[in-house]
Amino acid sequence: MTYPVNGKVPVPTLERLATYLRYLIDLEHDKVSTISSGEVEEQTGVNAAQFRKDLSYFGEFGKPGVGYDVAELQSRITKILKIDQAQPVILVGAGNLGSALVGYPGLQEHQFNVVAVFDNNVAKIGRKLWNLEILDLDLLAEVNKTAKARIAILAVPRGAAQTVTDTLIGAGVVAILNFAPTSLKVPKNVFVRNVSFLQELAVLSYHLSHDEEISAEFPPSPE
Amino acid sequence: MTYPVNGKVPVPTLERLATYLRYLIDLEHDKVSTISSGEVEEQTGVNAAQFRKDLSYFGEFGKPGVGYDVAELQSRITKILKIDQAQPVILVGAGNLGSALVGYPGLQEHQFNVVAVFDNNVAKIGRKLWNLEILDLDLLAEVNKTAKARIAILAVPRGAAQTVTDTLIGAGVVAILNFAPTSLKVPKNVFVRNVSFLQELAVLSYHLSHDEEISAEFPPSPE
DNA sequence: TGCAAATTGTGACGTATTTCACAAACATGG
DNA sequence: CCATGTTTGTGAAATACGTCACAATTTGCA
């Protein structure tokens, strides 16, 4: 009923909050001061009622007849998502993907600070990834005693994923963004979000061949 | 009622099919010939009934009292997802992320062949990304007349995303895996799957601060 | 062969999420 | 200060998705 939260917030709602936030930041750059839920729908494709309901989990944000104050809404969403202040994050896996992730400017912009990078490959340990030294995986627990990251990004091969996960949890990590194509076994108090490119491509591939309007865009085999 | 499809298959089901497939490939390597839905649940965390229902959208796969033949199930899922034969894919954006994606061995393994890479950055055009030459974005339509990719991976900055999308669609692409943090406007016959690291991290960040069992893992400020 | 054990496929039920639709709140202009 | 137009916040309805529970099928063994 008031600001914080009542019971449970649907995960899809949280996902969309991040979307709104991105959009609001753009609007602020464009000096737009107010928006309506209808405008949000036009821009983001999210149904206007959906937008309002999403916000309603966290209190009242708009003025009837007017809309939402861009700056205030932006500020309140960052607070809800707890990205209003810097958060330490550790990365495990300094391969191509890990490297790309650390270099992704959006992380900093959204207050996720990669404070340490780990790998178990001797050839990599000691080298620099952007401005961070790649550390021995064995040091993880020790390093995180001071780094105190509670979020980790896991970008290691499937075979190593579960072992590393156990290490992470032992080191105090309670939220893992998993890029390894395997399902991690974790205690109930640890949150995992899986990202799987192959899964996404597979879904696209399926639609390609099963949706009528599409087939015959390129004829099956003209020659 | 029979093999192909009845009406609509839930997207979550398709996502899980990709998960099962990964698992089945491992099982084949381990020379396991048969599995039950209960074993799938143990290994993947997906409820056994869910697994069976997912399959039921596409026909009957198992034998009561026995289970599922690993090889056959694997084969049928690849056919359902249309990854039983190589599919051409084009990549736009040869930055860090794009580079990591092309190099990801899982793509080849699942029959997604990156056949061309495009970028609009003159400094990059002509250089090689793995074994592919980076081509000028302006050549996209022309190149895809012969490449005939219907799937594209979009790994460009937000600002360029919509323009590139329009180009892609003009070139015959009907499925886009979008890594740009923006919502693309596409005609109804084009499918888009969005991948947003920030969204995922934001969800984790929210849980971190709102789930009771977790707080006090690291005391608020001991010193 | 007949019975017990295992496991599938699926209708019925339950939960989660989205969409609808409308009263209440506010703004504007005469 | 009232009438009109806009837009919010939210119960209620609709849809989508997940889980349960059990009849039906197969196996293996006495």
Short mmCIF file of C-alpha atoms (C1' of nucleotides) in Angstrom, two decimals:
data_model
loop_
_atom_site.label_atom_id
_atom_site.label_comp_id
_atom_site.label_asym_id
_atom_site.label_seq_id
_atom_site.Cartn_x
_atom_site.Cartn_y
_atom_site.Cartn_z
CA MET A 1 0.00 0.00 0.00
CA THR A 2 2.89 2.35 0.65
CA TYR A 3 6.34 2.78 -0.83
CA PRO A 4 8.40 -0.28 0.04
CA VAL A 5 6.59 -3.44 -0.96
CA ASN A 6 3.59 -5.46 0.09
CA GLY A 7 4.11 -9.09 -0.74
CA LYS A 8 5.74 -10.49 -3.83
CA VAL A 9 6.70 -8.64 -6.95
CA PRO A 10 6.53 -10.66 -10.16
CA VAL A 11 9.90 -11.15 -11.81
CA PRO A 12 8.58 -9.95 -15.19
CA THR A 13 7.72 -6.69 -13.46
CA LEU A 14 11.30 -6.30 -12.25
CA GLU A 15 12.59 -6.99 -15.71
CA ARG A 16 10.39 -4.31 -17.15
CA LEU A 17 11.45 -1.81 -14.51
CA ALA A 18 14.94 -2.03 -15.94
CA THR A 19 13.49 -1.37 -19.38
CA TYR A 20 11.60 1.67 -18.19
CA LEU A 21 14.72 2.97 -16.53
CA ARG A 22 16.73 2.82 -19.74
CA TYR A 23 13.97 4.69 -21.52
CA LEU A 24 13.68 7.30 -18.80
CA ILE A 25 17.39 8.06 -18.95
CA ASP A 26 17.02 8.78 -22.65
CA LEU A 27 14.07 11.04 -21.98
CA GLU A 28 16.01 13.01 -19.43
CA HIS A 29 18.75 13.59 -21.97
CA ASP A 30 16.10 14.87 -24.33
CA LYS A 31 14.85 17.27 -21.64
CA VAL A 32 11.45 15.66 -21.48
CA SER A 33 10.02 16.32 -18.05
CA THR A 34 6.76 14.40 -18.06
CA ILE A 35 5.39 11.25 -19.66
CA SER A 36 2.13 9.33 -19.64
CA SER A 37 1.74 5.57 -19.56
CA GLY A 38 0.40 5.79 -23.10
CA GLU A 39 3.63 7.33 -24.31
CA VAL A 40 5.58 4.59 -22.56
CA GLU A 41 3.53 2.04 -24.46
CA GLU A 42 4.30 3.71 -27.77
CA GLN A 43 8.01 3.78 -27.11
CA THR A 44 8.64 0.50 -25.33
CA GLY A 45 5.82 -1.68 -26.56
CA VAL A 46 4.72 -2.42 -23.01
CA ASN A 47 0.98 -2.13 -22.52
CA ALA A 48 0.06 1.07 -20.69
CA ALA A 49 -1.94 -0.71 -18.01
CA GLN A 50 0.94 -3.08 -17.52
CA PHE A 51 3.25 -0.17 -16.91
CA ARG A 52 0.92 1.34 -14.34
CA LYS A 53 0.40 -1.96 -12.58
CA ASP A 54 4.10 -2.60 -12.47
CA LEU A 55 4.61 0.69 -10.67
CA SER A 56 1.65 0.09 -8.40
CA TYR A 57 3.59 -2.64 -6.59
CA PHE A 58 5.79 0.07 -5.20
CA GLY A 59 3.41 2.91 -4.45
CA GLU A 60 2.00 5.81 -6.38
CA PHE A 61 4.17 7.54 -8.88
CA GLY A 62 2.03 9.64 -11.20
CA LYS A 63 -0.56 12.38 -11.19
CA PRO A 64 -3.92 11.70 -12.78
CA GLY A 65 -4.49 13.94 -15.75
CA VAL A 66 -0.79 14.69 -16.01
CA GLY A 67 1.43 11.64 -16.03
CA TYR A 68 4.79 10.89 -14.47
CA ASP A 69 7.69 13.16 -13.65
CA VAL A 70 10.59 11.71 -15.60
CA ALA A 71 13.33 12.61 -13.14
CA GLU A 72 11.44 11.44 -10.10
CA LEU A 73 10.34 8.19 -11.66
CA GLN A 74 13.88 7.50 -12.76
CA SER A 75 15.18 8.15 -9.30
CA ARG A 76 12.59 5.97 -7.64
CA ILE A 77 13.16 3.02 -9.95
CA THR A 78 16.90 3.09 -9.35
CA LYS A 79 16.16 2.99 -5.63
CA ILE A 80 13.76 0.08 -6.00
CA LEU A 81 16.32 -1.90 -7.96
CA LYS A 82 19.04 -0.82 -5.56
CA ILE A 83 21.19 0.54 -8.30
CA ASP A 84 21.20 4.02 -6.84
CA GLN A 85 24.59 3.36 -5.32
CA ALA A 86 27.61 1.45 -6.57
CA GLN A 87 27.58 -2.30 -6.11
CA PRO A 88 30.66 -4.50 -6.20
CA VAL A 89 30.52 -7.42 -8.61
CA ILE A 90 33.05 -10.13 -9.27
CA LEU A 91 33.62 -11.85 -12.57
CA VAL A 92 34.82 -15.41 -12.93
CA GLY A 93 36.12 -16.41 -16.34
CA ALA A 94 38.38 -14.13 -18.33
CA GLY A 95 37.62 -15.60 -21.73
CA ASN A 96 36.09 -13.83 -24.70
CA LEU A 97 32.73 -13.43 -23.10
CA GLY A 98 34.01 -12.36 -19.70
CA SER A 99 36.23 -9.87 -21.38
CA ALA A 100 33.37 -8.41 -23.38
CA LEU A 101 31.23 -8.14 -20.28
CA VAL A 102 33.78 -6.27 -18.19
CA GLY A 103 34.25 -3.84 -21.03
CA TYR A 104 30.56 -3.20 -21.41
CA PRO A 105 30.02 0.47 -20.51
CA GLY A 106 26.46 -0.12 -19.37
CA LEU A 107 27.69 -1.88 -16.27
CA GLN A 108 29.38 1.21 -14.87
CA GLU A 109 26.47 3.40 -15.92
CA HIS A 110 24.17 1.25 -13.88
CA GLN A 111 26.45 1.22 -10.89
CA PHE A 112 27.69 -2.32 -11.21
CA ASN A 113 31.42 -2.17 -10.47
CA VAL A 114 33.50 -5.14 -11.43
CA VAL A 115 36.01 -5.17 -8.59
CA ALA A 116 37.85 -8.41 -9.34
CA VAL A 117 38.32 -10.91 -12.15
CA PHE A 118 39.25 -14.53 -11.58
CA ASP A 119 40.38 -17.38 -13.78
CA ASN A 120 42.07 -20.71 -13.24
CA ASN A 121 44.10 -20.59 -16.44
CA VAL A 122 47.75 -20.03 -15.49
CA ALA A 123 48.39 -18.39 -18.84
CA LYS A 124 45.89 -15.68 -17.99
CA ILE A 125 46.57 -15.11 -14.31
CA GLY A 126 48.57 -11.95 -13.76
CA ARG A 127 47.59 -10.42 -17.09
CA LYS A 128 45.34 -7.42 -17.24
CA LEU A 129 41.76 -7.37 -18.42
CA TRP A 130 41.01 -3.72 -19.11
CA ASN A 131 42.38 -2.22 -15.95
CA LEU A 132 41.95 -5.21 -13.68
CA GLU A 133 44.51 -7.86 -12.97
CA ILE A 134 43.27 -11.40 -13.54
CA LEU A 135 43.54 -13.25 -10.25
CA ASP A 136 43.93 -16.91 -9.40
CA LEU A 137 40.58 -18.52 -8.76
CA ASP A 138 41.98 -19.95 -5.53
CA LEU A 139 42.18 -16.43 -4.12
CA LEU A 140 38.49 -15.80 -4.57
CA ALA A 141 37.36 -16.42 -1.01
CA GLU A 142 40.26 -14.44 0.41
CA VAL A 143 39.80 -11.48 -1.92
CA ASN A 144 36.08 -11.30 -1.34
CA LYS A 145 36.62 -10.92 2.39
CA THR A 146 37.49 -7.35 1.63
CA ALA A 147 35.75 -6.86 -1.71
CA LYS A 148 32.45 -8.05 -0.23
CA ALA A 149 30.77 -8.57 -3.56
CA ARG A 150 27.43 -10.31 -3.26
CA ILE A 151 26.85 -10.49 -6.99
CA ALA A 152 28.96 -12.57 -9.35
CA ILE A 153 29.04 -13.02 -13.10
CA LEU A 154 29.87 -16.55 -14.10
CA ALA A 155 31.44 -16.84 -17.55
CA VAL A 156 33.27 -20.14 -17.39
CA PRO A 157 32.93 -23.35 -19.41
CA ARG A 158 30.17 -25.73 -18.43
CA GLY A 159 32.54 -28.20 -16.83
CA ALA A 160 33.81 -25.69 -14.31
CA ALA A 161 30.52 -24.01 -13.53
CA GLN A 162 29.32 -25.99 -10.53
CA THR A 163 32.68 -26.02 -8.74
CA VAL A 164 33.11 -22.30 -9.20
CA THR A 165 29.57 -21.74 -8.04
CA ASP A 166 30.28 -23.57 -4.81
CA THR A 167 33.38 -21.45 -4.29
CA LEU A 168 31.40 -18.28 -4.95
CA ILE A 169 28.75 -19.22 -2.44
CA GLY A 170 31.42 -20.05 0.11
CA ALA A 171 32.81 -16.60 -0.45
CA GLY A 172 29.54 -14.88 0.39
CA VAL A 173 28.05 -14.45 -3.06
CA VAL A 174 24.27 -14.72 -3.06
CA ALA A 175 23.35 -13.72 -6.60
CA ILE A 176 24.82 -15.20 -9.75
CA LEU A 177 24.43 -14.22 -13.37
CA ASN A 178 25.18 -17.50 -15.11
CA PHE A 179 26.40 -17.64 -18.70
CA ALA A 180 27.48 -21.26 -18.51
CA PRO A 181 25.10 -23.57 -20.35
CA THR A 182 24.25 -25.72 -17.37
CA SER A 183 21.84 -25.56 -14.48
CA LEU A 184 23.53 -24.69 -11.22
CA LYS A 185 22.66 -26.34 -7.93
CA VAL A 186 22.49 -23.72 -5.24
CA PRO A 187 20.92 -23.33 -1.78
CA LYS A 188 17.55 -21.64 -1.58
CA ASN A 189 18.94 -18.32 -0.42
CA VAL A 190 21.06 -17.90 -3.54
CA PHE A 191 19.58 -16.38 -6.68
CA VAL A 192 20.61 -17.40 -10.14
CA ARG A 193 19.70 -15.86 -13.47
CA ASN A 194 20.65 -17.86 -16.52
CA VAL A 195 21.57 -16.31 -19.82
CA SER A 196 21.67 -18.70 -22.75
CA PHE A 197 22.30 -17.48 -26.28
CA LEU A 198 21.64 -20.90 -27.67
CA GLN A 199 18.30 -21.05 -25.97
CA GLU A 200 17.37 -17.72 -27.50
CA LEU A 201 18.54 -18.75 -30.94
CA ALA A 202 16.68 -22.02 -30.65
CA VAL A 203 13.44 -20.19 -29.93
CA LEU A 204 13.99 -17.98 -32.96
CA SER A 205 14.84 -20.99 -35.07
CA TYR A 206 11.63 -22.69 -34.05
CA HIS A 207 9.48 -19.72 -34.94
CA LEU A 208 11.20 -19.39 -38.27
CA SER A 209 9.90 -22.71 -39.42
CA HIS A 210 6.56 -22.81 -37.67
CA ASP A 211 5.01 -19.48 -38.35
CA GLU A 212 3.00 -19.36 -41.49
CA GLU A 213 3.35 -15.74 -42.49
CA ILE A 214 7.08 -16.25 -42.67
CA SER A 215 7.72 -19.31 -44.74
CA ALA A 216 8.25 -18.60 -48.43
CA GLU A 217 10.12 -15.41 -47.72
CA PHE A 218 12.99 -17.21 -49.36
CA PRO A 219 11.55 -19.97 -51.51
CA PRO A 220 12.53 -23.43 -50.26
CA SER A 221 15.02 -24.17 -52.98
CA PRO A 222 14.47 -22.28 -56.22
CA GLU A 223 17.20 -24.00 -58.19
CA MET B 1 -2.68 -34.77 -31.40
CA THR B 2 0.03 -36.00 -33.73
CA TYR B 3 3.63 -35.12 -34.36
CA PRO B 4 3.82 -31.68 -35.84
CA VAL B 5 1.95 -29.22 -33.67
CA ASN B 6 -1.60 -28.51 -32.63
CA GLY B 7 -2.00 -24.87 -31.86
CA LYS B 8 0.47 -22.73 -29.96
CA VAL B 9 3.52 -23.89 -28.09
CA PRO B 10 4.40 -21.78 -25.04
CA VAL B 11 7.70 -19.98 -25.38
CA PRO B 12 8.90 -21.29 -22.00
CA THR B 13 8.46 -24.77 -23.40
CA LEU B 14 10.70 -23.96 -26.35
CA GLU B 15 13.31 -22.54 -24.02
CA ARG B 16 13.30 -25.70 -21.98
CA LEU B 17 13.59 -27.88 -25.08
CA ALA B 18 16.98 -26.28 -25.67
CA THR B 19 17.91 -27.12 -22.10
CA TYR B 20 16.89 -30.74 -22.48
CA LEU B 21 18.87 -30.97 -25.66
CA ARG B 22 22.07 -29.82 -23.99
CA TYR B 23 21.54 -32.40 -21.29
CA LEU B 24 20.80 -35.17 -23.76
CA ILE B 25 24.00 -34.50 -25.66
CA ASP B 26 25.93 -34.98 -22.43
CA LEU B 27 24.08 -38.21 -21.76
CA GLU B 28 24.93 -39.55 -25.17
CA HIS B 29 28.59 -38.86 -24.54
CA ASP B 30 28.25 -40.82 -21.33
CA LYS B 31 26.70 -43.73 -23.23
CA VAL B 32 23.42 -43.49 -21.39
CA SER B 33 20.73 -44.92 -23.63
CA THR B 34 17.54 -44.32 -21.67
CA ILE B 35 16.22 -41.75 -19.21
CA SER B 36 13.03 -41.15 -17.29
CA SER B 37 11.37 -37.82 -16.68
CA GLY B 38 12.32 -38.20 -13.02
CA GLU B 39 15.98 -38.32 -13.89
CA VAL B 40 15.59 -35.24 -16.03
CA GLU B 41 14.11 -33.46 -13.06
CA GLU B 42 17.06 -34.42 -10.85
CA GLN B 43 19.58 -33.19 -13.36
CA THR B 44 17.97 -30.08 -14.77
CA GLY B 45 15.70 -28.96 -11.98
CA VAL B 46 12.70 -28.98 -14.31
CA ASN B 47 9.65 -30.67 -12.80
CA ALA B 48 9.10 -34.15 -14.28
CA ALA B 49 5.52 -33.45 -15.27
CA GLN B 50 6.63 -30.24 -16.89
CA PHE B 51 9.11 -32.16 -18.97
CA ARG B 52 6.49 -34.63 -20.10
CA LYS B 53 3.99 -31.89 -20.88
CA ASP B 54 6.57 -29.97 -22.86
CA LEU B 55 7.14 -32.99 -25.04
CA SER B 56 3.44 -33.70 -25.34
CA TYR B 57 3.02 -30.62 -27.51
CA PHE B 58 4.91 -32.47 -30.20
CA GLY B 59 3.68 -36.03 -29.94
CA GLU B 60 4.63 -39.08 -27.94
CA PHE B 61 8.25 -39.70 -27.18
CA GLY B 62 8.56 -42.21 -24.38
CA LYS B 63 7.52 -45.67 -23.37
CA PRO B 64 5.53 -46.13 -20.16
CA GLY B 65 7.51 -48.17 -17.67
CA VAL B 66 10.74 -47.49 -19.51
CA GLY B 67 11.37 -43.85 -20.27
CA TYR B 68 12.87 -42.08 -23.23
CA ASP B 69 15.48 -43.21 -25.70
CA VAL B 70 18.24 -40.66 -25.41
CA ALA B 71 19.36 -40.72 -29.02
CA GLU B 72 15.88 -40.58 -30.43
CA LEU B 73 14.72 -37.82 -28.13
CA GLN B 74 17.79 -35.81 -28.97
CA SER B 75 17.18 -36.26 -32.65
CA ARG B 76 13.53 -35.30 -32.43
CA ILE B 77 14.18 -32.17 -30.40
CA THR B 78 16.77 -30.95 -32.87
CA LYS B 79 14.20 -31.45 -35.61
CA ILE B 80 11.52 -29.57 -33.68
CA LEU B 81 13.85 -26.65 -33.13
CA LYS B 82 15.07 -26.90 -36.71
CA ILE B 83 18.66 -27.15 -35.67
CA ASP B 84 19.09 -30.53 -37.30
CA GLN B 85 20.72 -28.87 -40.27
CA ALA B 86 23.07 -25.92 -40.54
CA GLN B 87 21.50 -22.48 -40.50
CA PRO B 88 23.19 -19.35 -41.77
CA VAL B 89 23.30 -16.45 -39.33
CA ILE B 90 24.66 -12.97 -39.82
CA LEU B 91 26.22 -10.84 -37.14
CA VAL B 92 26.08 -7.08 -37.07
CA GLY B 93 28.52 -5.33 -34.75
CA ALA B 94 32.11 -6.46 -34.49
CA GLY B 95 32.78 -5.01 -31.05
CA ASN B 96 33.76 -6.91 -27.94
CA LEU B 97 30.46 -8.63 -27.57
CA GLY B 98 30.06 -9.52 -31.22
CA SER B 99 33.55 -10.89 -31.24
CA ALA B 100 32.88 -13.05 -28.20
CA LEU B 101 29.69 -14.36 -29.75
CA VAL B 102 31.23 -15.41 -33.05
CA GLY B 103 33.93 -17.22 -31.15
CA TYR B 104 31.50 -19.11 -28.99
CA PRO B 105 31.91 -22.79 -29.88
CA GLY B 106 28.34 -23.62 -28.91
CA LEU B 107 27.05 -21.85 -32.00
CA GLN B 108 28.70 -24.25 -34.40
CA GLU B 109 27.78 -27.22 -32.26
CA HIS B 110 24.15 -26.25 -32.53
CA GLN B 111 24.34 -25.68 -36.25
CA PHE B 112 24.25 -21.92 -36.24
CA ASN B 113 26.82 -20.84 -38.80
CA VAL B 114 27.89 -17.24 -38.75
CA VAL B 115 28.35 -16.61 -42.45
CA ALA B 116 29.03 -12.87 -42.43
CA VAL B 117 29.98 -10.10 -40.03
CA PHE B 118 29.14 -6.46 -40.61
CA ASP B 119 30.17 -3.19 -39.02
CA ASN B 120 30.02 0.44 -40.02
CA ASN B 121 33.30 1.37 -38.37
CA VAL B 122 35.84 2.05 -41.11
CA ALA B 123 38.66 1.09 -38.79
CA LYS B 124 37.22 -2.41 -38.50
CA ILE B 125 36.05 -3.06 -42.03
CA GLY B 126 38.42 -5.38 -43.86
CA ARG B 127 39.96 -6.79 -40.69
CA LYS B 128 39.33 -10.36 -39.71
CA LEU B 129 37.18 -11.56 -36.87
CA TRP B 130 38.24 -15.14 -36.28
CA ASN B 131 38.18 -16.38 -39.83
CA LEU B 132 35.61 -13.96 -41.21
CA GLU B 133 36.31 -10.67 -42.86
CA ILE B 134 34.39 -7.77 -41.38
CA LEU B 135 32.24 -6.27 -44.11
CA ASP B 136 30.81 -2.82 -44.62
CA LEU B 137 27.30 -2.58 -43.29
CA ASP B 138 26.20 -1.07 -46.59
CA LEU B 139 26.86 -4.40 -48.27
CA LEU B 140 24.45 -6.27 -46.04
CA ALA B 141 21.50 -6.45 -48.40
CA GLU B 142 23.70 -7.40 -51.30
CA VAL B 143 25.60 -10.08 -49.42
CA ASN B 144 22.47 -11.63 -48.00
CA LYS B 145 21.07 -12.17 -51.47
CA THR B 146 23.41 -15.10 -51.66
CA ALA B 147 23.97 -15.84 -47.97
CA LYS B 148 20.21 -16.04 -47.38
CA ALA B 149 20.44 -15.81 -43.62
CA ARG B 150 17.08 -15.41 -41.97
CA ILE B 151 18.51 -15.07 -38.47
CA ALA B 152 20.66 -12.16 -37.35
CA ILE B 153 22.53 -11.33 -34.18
CA LEU B 154 22.44 -7.65 -33.39
CA ALA B 155 25.35 -6.47 -31.25
CA VAL B 156 25.53 -2.78 -32.00
CA PRO B 157 25.17 0.29 -29.76
CA ARG B 158 21.69 1.42 -28.91
CA GLY B 159 21.80 4.39 -31.25
CA ALA B 160 22.36 2.26 -34.31
CA ALA B 161 20.00 -0.55 -33.43
CA GLN B 162 16.81 0.55 -35.14
CA THR B 163 18.47 1.59 -38.39
CA VAL B 164 20.38 -1.65 -38.62
CA THR B 165 17.20 -3.55 -37.83
CA ASP B 166 15.42 -1.93 -40.74
CA THR B 167 18.32 -2.85 -43.00
CA LEU B 168 18.23 -6.43 -41.76
CA ILE B 169 14.55 -6.76 -42.41
CA GLY B 170 14.99 -5.29 -45.86
CA ALA B 171 17.59 -7.97 -46.50
CA GLY B 172 15.21 -10.81 -45.67
CA VAL B 173 16.01 -11.37 -42.02
CA VAL B 174 12.97 -12.46 -40.02
CA ALA B 175 14.48 -13.36 -36.63
CA ILE B 176 16.73 -11.13 -34.58
CA LEU B 177 18.66 -11.81 -31.42
CA ASN B 178 18.99 -8.33 -30.00
CA PHE B 179 21.75 -7.40 -27.58
CA ALA B 180 21.23 -3.67 -27.93
CA PRO B 181 19.49 -2.18 -24.89
CA THR B 182 16.52 -0.81 -26.74
CA SER B 183 13.21 -2.11 -27.96
CA LEU B 184 13.13 -2.64 -31.68
CA LYS B 185 10.16 -1.76 -33.85
CA VAL B 186 9.55 -4.53 -36.32
CA PRO B 187 6.67 -5.78 -38.47
CA LYS B 188 4.53 -8.56 -37.05
CA ASN B 189 6.19 -11.28 -39.09
CA VAL B 190 9.62 -10.60 -37.60
CA PHE B 191 10.63 -12.20 -34.32
CA VAL B 192 12.89 -10.54 -31.83
CA ARG B 193 14.45 -11.97 -28.69
CA ASN B 194 16.08 -9.47 -26.41
CA VAL B 195 19.07 -10.24 -24.24
CA SER B 196 19.80 -7.69 -21.58
CA PHE B 197 22.56 -8.21 -19.05
CA LEU B 198 21.57 -5.12 -17.19
CA GLN B 199 18.03 -6.35 -16.86
CA GLU B 200 19.29 -9.60 -15.41
CA LEU B 201 21.63 -7.86 -13.02
CA ALA B 202 18.88 -5.50 -11.96
CA VAL B 203 16.65 -8.42 -11.05
CA LEU B 204 19.45 -9.94 -9.00
CA SER B 205 20.15 -6.62 -7.36
CA TYR B 206 16.53 -6.26 -6.36
CA HIS B 207 16.38 -9.68 -4.77
CA LEU B 208 19.57 -9.02 -2.89
CA SER B 209 18.01 -6.25 -0.93
CA HIS B 210 14.46 -7.52 -0.63
CA ASP B 211 14.79 -11.09 0.43
CA GLU B 212 14.90 -11.58 4.13
CA GLU B 213 16.92 -14.78 4.39
CA ILE B 214 19.77 -13.02 2.71
CA SER B 215 20.29 -9.75 4.47
CA ALA B 216 22.88 -9.90 7.22
CA GLU B 217 25.05 -12.29 5.26
CA PHE B 218 27.51 -9.47 5.37
CA PRO B 219 26.61 -7.28 8.34
CA PRO B 220 25.57 -3.79 7.24
CA SER B 221 28.78 -2.12 8.33
CA PRO B 222 30.77 -3.93 10.99
CA GLU B 223 33.45 -1.31 11.40
"C1'" DT C 1 0.42 -66.32 -17.74
"C1'" DG C 2 -0.50 -63.04 -14.15
"C1'" DC C 3 1.01 -59.68 -10.86
"C1'" DA C 4 3.97 -55.93 -9.10
"C1'" DA C 5 6.78 -52.06 -10.21
"C1'" DA C 6 7.88 -48.33 -13.15
"C1'" DT C 7 6.81 -44.63 -15.97
"C1'" DT C 8 4.29 -42.15 -19.55
"C1'" DG C 9 0.63 -38.84 -21.37
"C1'" DT C 10 -2.86 -35.77 -20.12
"C1'" DG C 11 -7.23 -33.79 -18.13
"C1'" DA C 12 -8.25 -31.12 -14.19
"C1'" DC C 13 -6.77 -27.93 -11.01
"C1'" DG C 14 -4.00 -24.12 -9.15
"C1'" DT C 15 -1.10 -20.16 -9.54
"C1'" DA C 16 0.92 -16.30 -11.94
"C1'" DT C 17 0.66 -12.73 -15.11
"C1'" DT C 18 -1.64 -9.70 -18.29
"C1'" DT C 19 -5.38 -7.02 -19.83
"C1'" DC C 20 -9.74 -4.64 -19.24
"C1'" DA C 21 -12.52 -1.15 -17.70
"C1'" DC C 22 -13.84 2.38 -14.72
"C1'" DA C 23 -14.03 5.46 -10.60
"C1'" DA C 24 -11.24 9.01 -8.69
"C1'" DA C 25 -7.90 12.78 -9.28
"C1'" DC C 26 -6.16 16.59 -11.51
"C1'" DA C 27 -5.72 20.28 -15.19
"C1'" DT C 28 -7.51 23.74 -18.26
"C1'" DG C 29 -10.27 27.21 -20.13
"C1'" DG C 30 -14.24 29.71 -20.29
"C1'" DC D 1 -16.07 27.48 -10.23
"C1'" DC D 2 -18.04 24.40 -13.24
"C1'" DA D 3 -17.68 21.41 -17.40
"C1'" DT D 4 -14.72 18.83 -20.28
"C1'" DG D 5 -10.80 16.18 -21.29
"C1'" DT D 6 -6.87 13.54 -19.65
"C1'" DT D 7 -4.64 10.16 -17.09
"C1'" DT D 8 -3.82 7.48 -12.99
"C1'" DG D 9 -4.43 3.36 -9.82
"C1'" DT D 10 -6.62 -0.89 -9.23
"C1'" DG D 11 -10.28 -4.43 -8.55
"C1'" DA D 12 -12.14 -7.93 -11.59
"C1'" DA D 13 -11.90 -10.81 -15.74
"C1'" DA D 14 -9.11 -13.17 -18.97
"C1'" DT D 15 -5.20 -15.65 -20.37
"C1'" DA D 16 -1.03 -18.19 -19.82
"C1'" DC D 17 1.66 -21.33 -17.50
"C1'" DG D 18 2.83 -24.89 -14.05
"C1'" DT D 19 1.67 -28.86 -11.09
"C1'" DC D 20 -0.99 -32.76 -9.60
"C1'" DA D 21 -2.84 -37.07 -9.85
"C1'" DC D 22 -4.18 -41.01 -12.11
"C1'" DA D 23 -5.58 -44.27 -15.91
"C1'" DA D 24 -3.11 -46.67 -19.34
"C1'" DT D 25 1.00 -49.00 -20.98
"C1'" DT D 26 5.08 -51.59 -20.70
"C1'" DT D 27 8.51 -54.54 -18.40
"C1'" DG D 28 10.28 -58.26 -15.61
"C1'" DC D 29 9.83 -62.02 -12.97
"C1'" DA D 30 7.64 -65.80 -10.44
#
